[in-house]
mmCIF file with all atom_site columns, C-alpha atoms in Angstrom:
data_model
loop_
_atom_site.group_PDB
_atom_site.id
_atom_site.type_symbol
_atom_site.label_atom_id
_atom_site.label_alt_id
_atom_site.label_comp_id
_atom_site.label_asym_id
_atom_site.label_entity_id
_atom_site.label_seq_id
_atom_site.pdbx_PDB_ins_code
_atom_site.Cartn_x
_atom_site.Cartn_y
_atom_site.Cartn_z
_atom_site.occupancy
_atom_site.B_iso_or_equiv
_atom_site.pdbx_formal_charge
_atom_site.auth_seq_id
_atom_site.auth_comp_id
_atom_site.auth_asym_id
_atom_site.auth_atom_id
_atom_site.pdbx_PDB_model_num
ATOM 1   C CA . UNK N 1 1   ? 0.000   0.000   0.000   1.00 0.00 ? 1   UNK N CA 1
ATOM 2   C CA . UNK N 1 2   ? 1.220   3.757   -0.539  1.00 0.00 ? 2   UNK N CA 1
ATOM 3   C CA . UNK N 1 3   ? 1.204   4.026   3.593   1.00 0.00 ? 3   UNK N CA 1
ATOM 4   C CA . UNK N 1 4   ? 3.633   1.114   3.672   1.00 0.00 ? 4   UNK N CA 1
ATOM 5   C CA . UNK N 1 5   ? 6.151   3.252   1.357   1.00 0.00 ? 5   UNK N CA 1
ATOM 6   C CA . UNK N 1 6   ? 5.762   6.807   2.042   1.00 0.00 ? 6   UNK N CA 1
ATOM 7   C CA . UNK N 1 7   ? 8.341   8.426   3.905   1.00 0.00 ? 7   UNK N CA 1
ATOM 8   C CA . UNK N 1 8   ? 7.948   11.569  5.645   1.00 0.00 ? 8   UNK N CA 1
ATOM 9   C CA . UNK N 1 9   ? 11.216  11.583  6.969   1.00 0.00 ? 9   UNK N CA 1
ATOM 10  C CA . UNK N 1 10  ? 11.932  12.524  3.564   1.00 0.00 ? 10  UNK N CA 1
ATOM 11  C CA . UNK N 1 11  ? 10.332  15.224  1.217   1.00 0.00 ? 11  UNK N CA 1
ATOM 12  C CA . UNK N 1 12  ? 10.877  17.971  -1.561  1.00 0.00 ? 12  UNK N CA 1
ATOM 13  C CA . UNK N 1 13  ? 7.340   19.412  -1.340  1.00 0.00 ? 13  UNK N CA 1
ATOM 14  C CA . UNK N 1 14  ? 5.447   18.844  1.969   1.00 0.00 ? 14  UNK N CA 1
ATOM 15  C CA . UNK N 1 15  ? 4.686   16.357  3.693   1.00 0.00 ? 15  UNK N CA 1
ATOM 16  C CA . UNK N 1 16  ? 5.978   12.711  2.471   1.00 0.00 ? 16  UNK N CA 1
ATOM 17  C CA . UNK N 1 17  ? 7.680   11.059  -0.208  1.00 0.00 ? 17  UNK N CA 1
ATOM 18  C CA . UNK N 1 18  ? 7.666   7.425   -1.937  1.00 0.00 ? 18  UNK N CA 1
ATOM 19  C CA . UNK N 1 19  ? 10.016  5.279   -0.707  1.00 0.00 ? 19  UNK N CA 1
ATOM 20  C CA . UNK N 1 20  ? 10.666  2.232   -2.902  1.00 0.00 ? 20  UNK N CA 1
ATOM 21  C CA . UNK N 1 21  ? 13.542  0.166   -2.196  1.00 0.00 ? 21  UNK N CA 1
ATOM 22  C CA . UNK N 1 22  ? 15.208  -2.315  -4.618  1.00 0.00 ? 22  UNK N CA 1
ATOM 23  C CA . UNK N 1 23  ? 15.317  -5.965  -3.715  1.00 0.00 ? 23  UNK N CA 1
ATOM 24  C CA . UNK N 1 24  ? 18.303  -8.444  -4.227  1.00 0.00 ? 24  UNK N CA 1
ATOM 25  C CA . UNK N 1 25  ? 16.085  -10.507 -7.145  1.00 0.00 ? 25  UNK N CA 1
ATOM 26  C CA . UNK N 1 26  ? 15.436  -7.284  -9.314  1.00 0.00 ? 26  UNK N CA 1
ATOM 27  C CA . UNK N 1 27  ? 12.416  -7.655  -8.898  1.00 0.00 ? 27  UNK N CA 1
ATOM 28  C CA . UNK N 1 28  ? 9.983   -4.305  -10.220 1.00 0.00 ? 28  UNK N CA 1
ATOM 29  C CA . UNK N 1 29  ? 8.796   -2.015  -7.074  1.00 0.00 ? 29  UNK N CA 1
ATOM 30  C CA . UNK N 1 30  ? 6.147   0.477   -8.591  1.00 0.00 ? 30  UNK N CA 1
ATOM 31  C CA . UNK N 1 31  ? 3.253   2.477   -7.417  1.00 0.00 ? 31  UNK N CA 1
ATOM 32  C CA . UNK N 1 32  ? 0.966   4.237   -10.051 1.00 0.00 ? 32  UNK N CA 1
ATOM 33  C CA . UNK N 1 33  ? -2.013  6.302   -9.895  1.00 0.00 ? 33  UNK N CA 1
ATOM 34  C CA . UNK N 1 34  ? -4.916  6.099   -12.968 1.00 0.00 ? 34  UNK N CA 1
ATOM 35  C CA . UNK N 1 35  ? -6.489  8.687   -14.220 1.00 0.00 ? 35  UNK N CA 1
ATOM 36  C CA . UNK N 1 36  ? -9.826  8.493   -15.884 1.00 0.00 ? 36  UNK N CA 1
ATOM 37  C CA . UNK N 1 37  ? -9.587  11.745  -18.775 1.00 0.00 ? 37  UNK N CA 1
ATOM 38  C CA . UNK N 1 38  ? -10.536 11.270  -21.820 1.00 0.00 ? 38  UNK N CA 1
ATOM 39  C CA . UNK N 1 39  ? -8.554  13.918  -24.538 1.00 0.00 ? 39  UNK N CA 1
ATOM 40  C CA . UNK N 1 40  ? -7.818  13.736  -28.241 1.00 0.00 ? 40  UNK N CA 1
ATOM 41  C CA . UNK N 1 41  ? -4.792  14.174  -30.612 1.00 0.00 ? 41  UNK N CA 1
ATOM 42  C CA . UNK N 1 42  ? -2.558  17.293  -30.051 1.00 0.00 ? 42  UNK N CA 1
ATOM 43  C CA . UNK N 1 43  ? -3.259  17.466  -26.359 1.00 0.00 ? 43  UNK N CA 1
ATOM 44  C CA . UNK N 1 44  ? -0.392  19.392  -24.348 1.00 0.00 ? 44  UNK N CA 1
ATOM 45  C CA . UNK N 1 45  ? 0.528   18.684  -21.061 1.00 0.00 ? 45  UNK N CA 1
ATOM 46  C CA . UNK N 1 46  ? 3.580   19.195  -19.059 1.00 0.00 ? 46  UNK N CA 1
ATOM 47  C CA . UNK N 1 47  ? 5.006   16.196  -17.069 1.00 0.00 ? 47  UNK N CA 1
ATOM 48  C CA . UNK N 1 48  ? 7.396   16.649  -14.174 1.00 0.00 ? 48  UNK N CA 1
ATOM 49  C CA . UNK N 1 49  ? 8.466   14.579  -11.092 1.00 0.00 ? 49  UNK N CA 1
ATOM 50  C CA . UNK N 1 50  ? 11.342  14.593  -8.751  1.00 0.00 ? 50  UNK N CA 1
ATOM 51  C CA . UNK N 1 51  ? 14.021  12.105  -6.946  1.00 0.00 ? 51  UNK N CA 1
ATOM 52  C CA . UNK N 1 52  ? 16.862  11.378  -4.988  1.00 0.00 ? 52  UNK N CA 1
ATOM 53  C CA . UNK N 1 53  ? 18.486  8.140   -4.972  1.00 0.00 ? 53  UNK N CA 1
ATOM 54  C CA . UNK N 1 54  ? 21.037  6.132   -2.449  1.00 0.00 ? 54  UNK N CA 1
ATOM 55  C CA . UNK N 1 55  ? 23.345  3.950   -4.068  1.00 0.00 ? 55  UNK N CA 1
ATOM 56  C CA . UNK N 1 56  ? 20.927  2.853   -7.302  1.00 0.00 ? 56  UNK N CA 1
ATOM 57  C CA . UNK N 1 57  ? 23.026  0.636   -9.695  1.00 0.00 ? 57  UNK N CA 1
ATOM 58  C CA . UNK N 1 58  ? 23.469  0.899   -13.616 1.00 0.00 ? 58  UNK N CA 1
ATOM 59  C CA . UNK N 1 59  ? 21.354  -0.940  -15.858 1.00 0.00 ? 59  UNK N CA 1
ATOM 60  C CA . UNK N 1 60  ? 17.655  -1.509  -14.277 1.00 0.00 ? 60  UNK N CA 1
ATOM 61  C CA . UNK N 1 61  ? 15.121  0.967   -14.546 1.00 0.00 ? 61  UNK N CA 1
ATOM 62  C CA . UNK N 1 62  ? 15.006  3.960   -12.316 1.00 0.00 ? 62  UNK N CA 1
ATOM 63  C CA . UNK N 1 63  ? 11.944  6.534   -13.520 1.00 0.00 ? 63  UNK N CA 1
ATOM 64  C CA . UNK N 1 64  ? 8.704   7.934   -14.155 1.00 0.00 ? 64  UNK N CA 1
ATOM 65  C CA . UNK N 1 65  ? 6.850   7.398   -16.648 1.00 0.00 ? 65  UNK N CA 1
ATOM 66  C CA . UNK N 1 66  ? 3.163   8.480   -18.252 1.00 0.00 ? 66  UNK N CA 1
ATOM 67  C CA . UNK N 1 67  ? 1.126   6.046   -19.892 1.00 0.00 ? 67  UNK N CA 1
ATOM 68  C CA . UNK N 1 68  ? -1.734  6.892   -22.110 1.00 0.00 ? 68  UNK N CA 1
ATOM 69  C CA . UNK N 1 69  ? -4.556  4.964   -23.151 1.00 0.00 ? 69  UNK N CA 1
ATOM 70  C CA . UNK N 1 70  ? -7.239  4.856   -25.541 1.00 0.00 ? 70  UNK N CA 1
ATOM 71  C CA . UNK N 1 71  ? -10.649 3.212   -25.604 1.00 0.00 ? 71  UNK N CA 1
ATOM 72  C CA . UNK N 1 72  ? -9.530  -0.576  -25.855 1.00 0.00 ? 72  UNK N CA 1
ATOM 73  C CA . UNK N 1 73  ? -7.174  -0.434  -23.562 1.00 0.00 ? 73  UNK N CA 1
ATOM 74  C CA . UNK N 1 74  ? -4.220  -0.079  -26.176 1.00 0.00 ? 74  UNK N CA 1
ATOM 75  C CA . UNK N 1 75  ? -1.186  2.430   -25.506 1.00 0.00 ? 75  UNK N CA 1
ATOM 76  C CA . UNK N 1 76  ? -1.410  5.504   -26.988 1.00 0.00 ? 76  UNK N CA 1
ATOM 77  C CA . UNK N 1 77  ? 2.175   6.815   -26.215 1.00 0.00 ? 77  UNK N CA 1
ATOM 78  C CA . UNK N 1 78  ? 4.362   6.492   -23.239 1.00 0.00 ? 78  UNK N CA 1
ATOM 79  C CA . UNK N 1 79  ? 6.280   9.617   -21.694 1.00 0.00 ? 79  UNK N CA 1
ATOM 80  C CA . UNK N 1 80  ? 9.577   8.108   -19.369 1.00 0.00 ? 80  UNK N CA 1
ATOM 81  C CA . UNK N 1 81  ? 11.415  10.481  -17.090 1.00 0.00 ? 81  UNK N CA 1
ATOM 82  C CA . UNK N 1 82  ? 14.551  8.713   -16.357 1.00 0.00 ? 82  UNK N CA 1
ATOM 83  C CA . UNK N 1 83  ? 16.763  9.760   -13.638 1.00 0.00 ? 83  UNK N CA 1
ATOM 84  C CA . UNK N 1 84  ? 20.698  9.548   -12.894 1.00 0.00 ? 84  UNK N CA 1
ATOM 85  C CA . UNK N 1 85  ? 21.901  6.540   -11.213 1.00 0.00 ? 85  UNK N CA 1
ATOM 86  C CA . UNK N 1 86  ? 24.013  6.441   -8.363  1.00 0.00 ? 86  UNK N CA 1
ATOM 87  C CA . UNK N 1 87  ? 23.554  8.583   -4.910  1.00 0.00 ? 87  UNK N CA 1
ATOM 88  C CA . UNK N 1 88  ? 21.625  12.048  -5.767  1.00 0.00 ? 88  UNK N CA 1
ATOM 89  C CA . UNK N 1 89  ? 20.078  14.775  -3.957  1.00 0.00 ? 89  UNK N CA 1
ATOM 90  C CA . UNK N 1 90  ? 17.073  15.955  -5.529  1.00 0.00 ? 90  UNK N CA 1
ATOM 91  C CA . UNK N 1 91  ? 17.262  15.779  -9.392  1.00 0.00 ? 91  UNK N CA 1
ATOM 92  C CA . UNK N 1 92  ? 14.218  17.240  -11.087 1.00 0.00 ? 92  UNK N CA 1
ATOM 93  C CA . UNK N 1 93  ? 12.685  16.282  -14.533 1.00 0.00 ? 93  UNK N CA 1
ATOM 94  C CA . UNK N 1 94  ? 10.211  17.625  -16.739 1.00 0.00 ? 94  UNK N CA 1
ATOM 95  C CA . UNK N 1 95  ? 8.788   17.579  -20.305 1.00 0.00 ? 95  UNK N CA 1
ATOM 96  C CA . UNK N 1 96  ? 6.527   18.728  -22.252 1.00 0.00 ? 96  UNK N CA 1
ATOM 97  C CA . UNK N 1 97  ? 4.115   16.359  -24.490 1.00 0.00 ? 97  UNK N CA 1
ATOM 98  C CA . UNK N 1 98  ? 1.797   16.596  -27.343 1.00 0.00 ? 98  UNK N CA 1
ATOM 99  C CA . UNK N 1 99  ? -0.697  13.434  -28.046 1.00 0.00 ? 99  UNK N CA 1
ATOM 100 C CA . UNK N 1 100 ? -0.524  11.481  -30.581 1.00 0.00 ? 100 UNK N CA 1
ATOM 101 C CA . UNK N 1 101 ? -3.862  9.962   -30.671 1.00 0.00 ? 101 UNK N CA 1
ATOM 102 C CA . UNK N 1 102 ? -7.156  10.173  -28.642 1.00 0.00 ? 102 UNK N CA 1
ATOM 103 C CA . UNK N 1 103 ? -6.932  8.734   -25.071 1.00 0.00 ? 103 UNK N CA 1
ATOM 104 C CA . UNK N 1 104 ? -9.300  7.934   -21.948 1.00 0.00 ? 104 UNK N CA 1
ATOM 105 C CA . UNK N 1 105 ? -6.972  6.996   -19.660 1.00 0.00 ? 105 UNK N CA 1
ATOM 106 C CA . UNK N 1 106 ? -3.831  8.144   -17.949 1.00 0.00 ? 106 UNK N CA 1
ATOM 107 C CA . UNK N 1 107 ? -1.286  5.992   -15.608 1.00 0.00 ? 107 UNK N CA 1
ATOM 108 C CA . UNK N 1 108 ? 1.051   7.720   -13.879 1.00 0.00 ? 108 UNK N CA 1
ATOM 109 C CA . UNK N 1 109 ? 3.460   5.550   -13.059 1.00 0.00 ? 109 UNK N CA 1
ATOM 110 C CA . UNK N 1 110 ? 7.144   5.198   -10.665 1.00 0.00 ? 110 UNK N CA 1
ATOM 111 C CA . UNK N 1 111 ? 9.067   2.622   -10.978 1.00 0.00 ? 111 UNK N CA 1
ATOM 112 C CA . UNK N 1 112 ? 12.440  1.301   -9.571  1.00 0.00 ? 112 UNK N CA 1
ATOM 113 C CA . UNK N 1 113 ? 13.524  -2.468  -10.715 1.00 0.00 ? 113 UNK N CA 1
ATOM 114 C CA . UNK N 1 114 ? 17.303  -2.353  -9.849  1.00 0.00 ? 114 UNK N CA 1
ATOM 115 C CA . UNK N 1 115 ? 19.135  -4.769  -7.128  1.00 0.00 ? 115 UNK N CA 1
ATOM 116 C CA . UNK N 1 116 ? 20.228  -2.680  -4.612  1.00 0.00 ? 116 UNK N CA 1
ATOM 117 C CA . UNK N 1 117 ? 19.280  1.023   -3.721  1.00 0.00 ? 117 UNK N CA 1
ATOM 118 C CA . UNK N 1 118 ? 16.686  3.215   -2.872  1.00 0.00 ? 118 UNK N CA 1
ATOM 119 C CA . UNK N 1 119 ? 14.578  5.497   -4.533  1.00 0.00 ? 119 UNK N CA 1
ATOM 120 C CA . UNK N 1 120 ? 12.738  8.351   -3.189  1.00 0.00 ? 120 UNK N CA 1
ATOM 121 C CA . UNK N 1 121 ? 9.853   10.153  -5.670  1.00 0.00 ? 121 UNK N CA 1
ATOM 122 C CA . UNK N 1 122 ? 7.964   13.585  -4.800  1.00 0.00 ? 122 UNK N CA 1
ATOM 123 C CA . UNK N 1 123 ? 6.394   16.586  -6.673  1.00 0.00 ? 123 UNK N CA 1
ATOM 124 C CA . UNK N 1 124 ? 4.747   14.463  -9.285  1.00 0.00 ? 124 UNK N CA 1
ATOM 125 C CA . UNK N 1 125 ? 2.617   16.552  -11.502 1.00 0.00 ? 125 UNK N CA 1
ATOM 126 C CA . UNK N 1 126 ? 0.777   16.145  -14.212 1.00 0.00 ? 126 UNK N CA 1
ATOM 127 C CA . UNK N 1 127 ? -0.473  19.360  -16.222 1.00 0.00 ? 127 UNK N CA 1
ATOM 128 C CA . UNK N 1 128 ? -2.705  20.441  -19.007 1.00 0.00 ? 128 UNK N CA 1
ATOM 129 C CA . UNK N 1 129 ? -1.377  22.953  -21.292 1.00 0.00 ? 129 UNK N CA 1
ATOM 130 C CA . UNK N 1 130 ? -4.081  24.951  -22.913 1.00 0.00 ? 130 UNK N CA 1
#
């Protein structure tokens, strides 16, 4: 559950953070949030989360990333924010999208499938540009 990994010993913007933690096996640690919005081709929206790491390894997957879906549940176009390995303070990425297609769902997803390390994620957004 998110109350299992937040972490409000830790934050960028108040109060708590996500605290995911990399397991020996490599095994994927992600929490996502969907968003029900339905929008059509040339849709703008900014994207922007941010992290600091502790000893996260090379060559797994350390990131954010926005999903979007359309009607039959096929992706539409995925948006990754990938961060620096390594041990960080807080490193801060954003970009700015355009749709490809029409979409009715969004994921917003974290993710951190690497052996050792630990993640922290805060200040996710997710914005429409008019």
């Amino acid at each position: 559950t998110l109350n299992a990994i937040r972490d409000c010993t830790v934050s960028f913007s108040p109060y708590c953070s996500v605290r995911l933690q990399a397991v020996s096996a490599g095994l994927s640690r992600q929490v996502y949030q969907v968003i029900p919005r339905a929008g059509t081709a040339g849709t703008r929206y900014l994207i922007r989360l941010s992290s600091k790491a502790n000893a996260v390894p090379a060559g797994g997957i350390y990131r954010g990333v926005v999903e979007f879906y359309n009607p039959f549940n096929q992706l539409v176009a995925a948006y990754p924010l990938d961060f620096t390995v390594g041990t960080h303070d807080w490193e801060h990425l954003e970009a700015f999208i355009t749709l490809p297609a029409n979409y009715v769902r969004i994921f917003f997803r974290i993710q951190l499938k690497e052996t050792s390390g630990t993640a922290w994620f805060d200040n996710a957004a997710l914005i429409p540009i008019p």
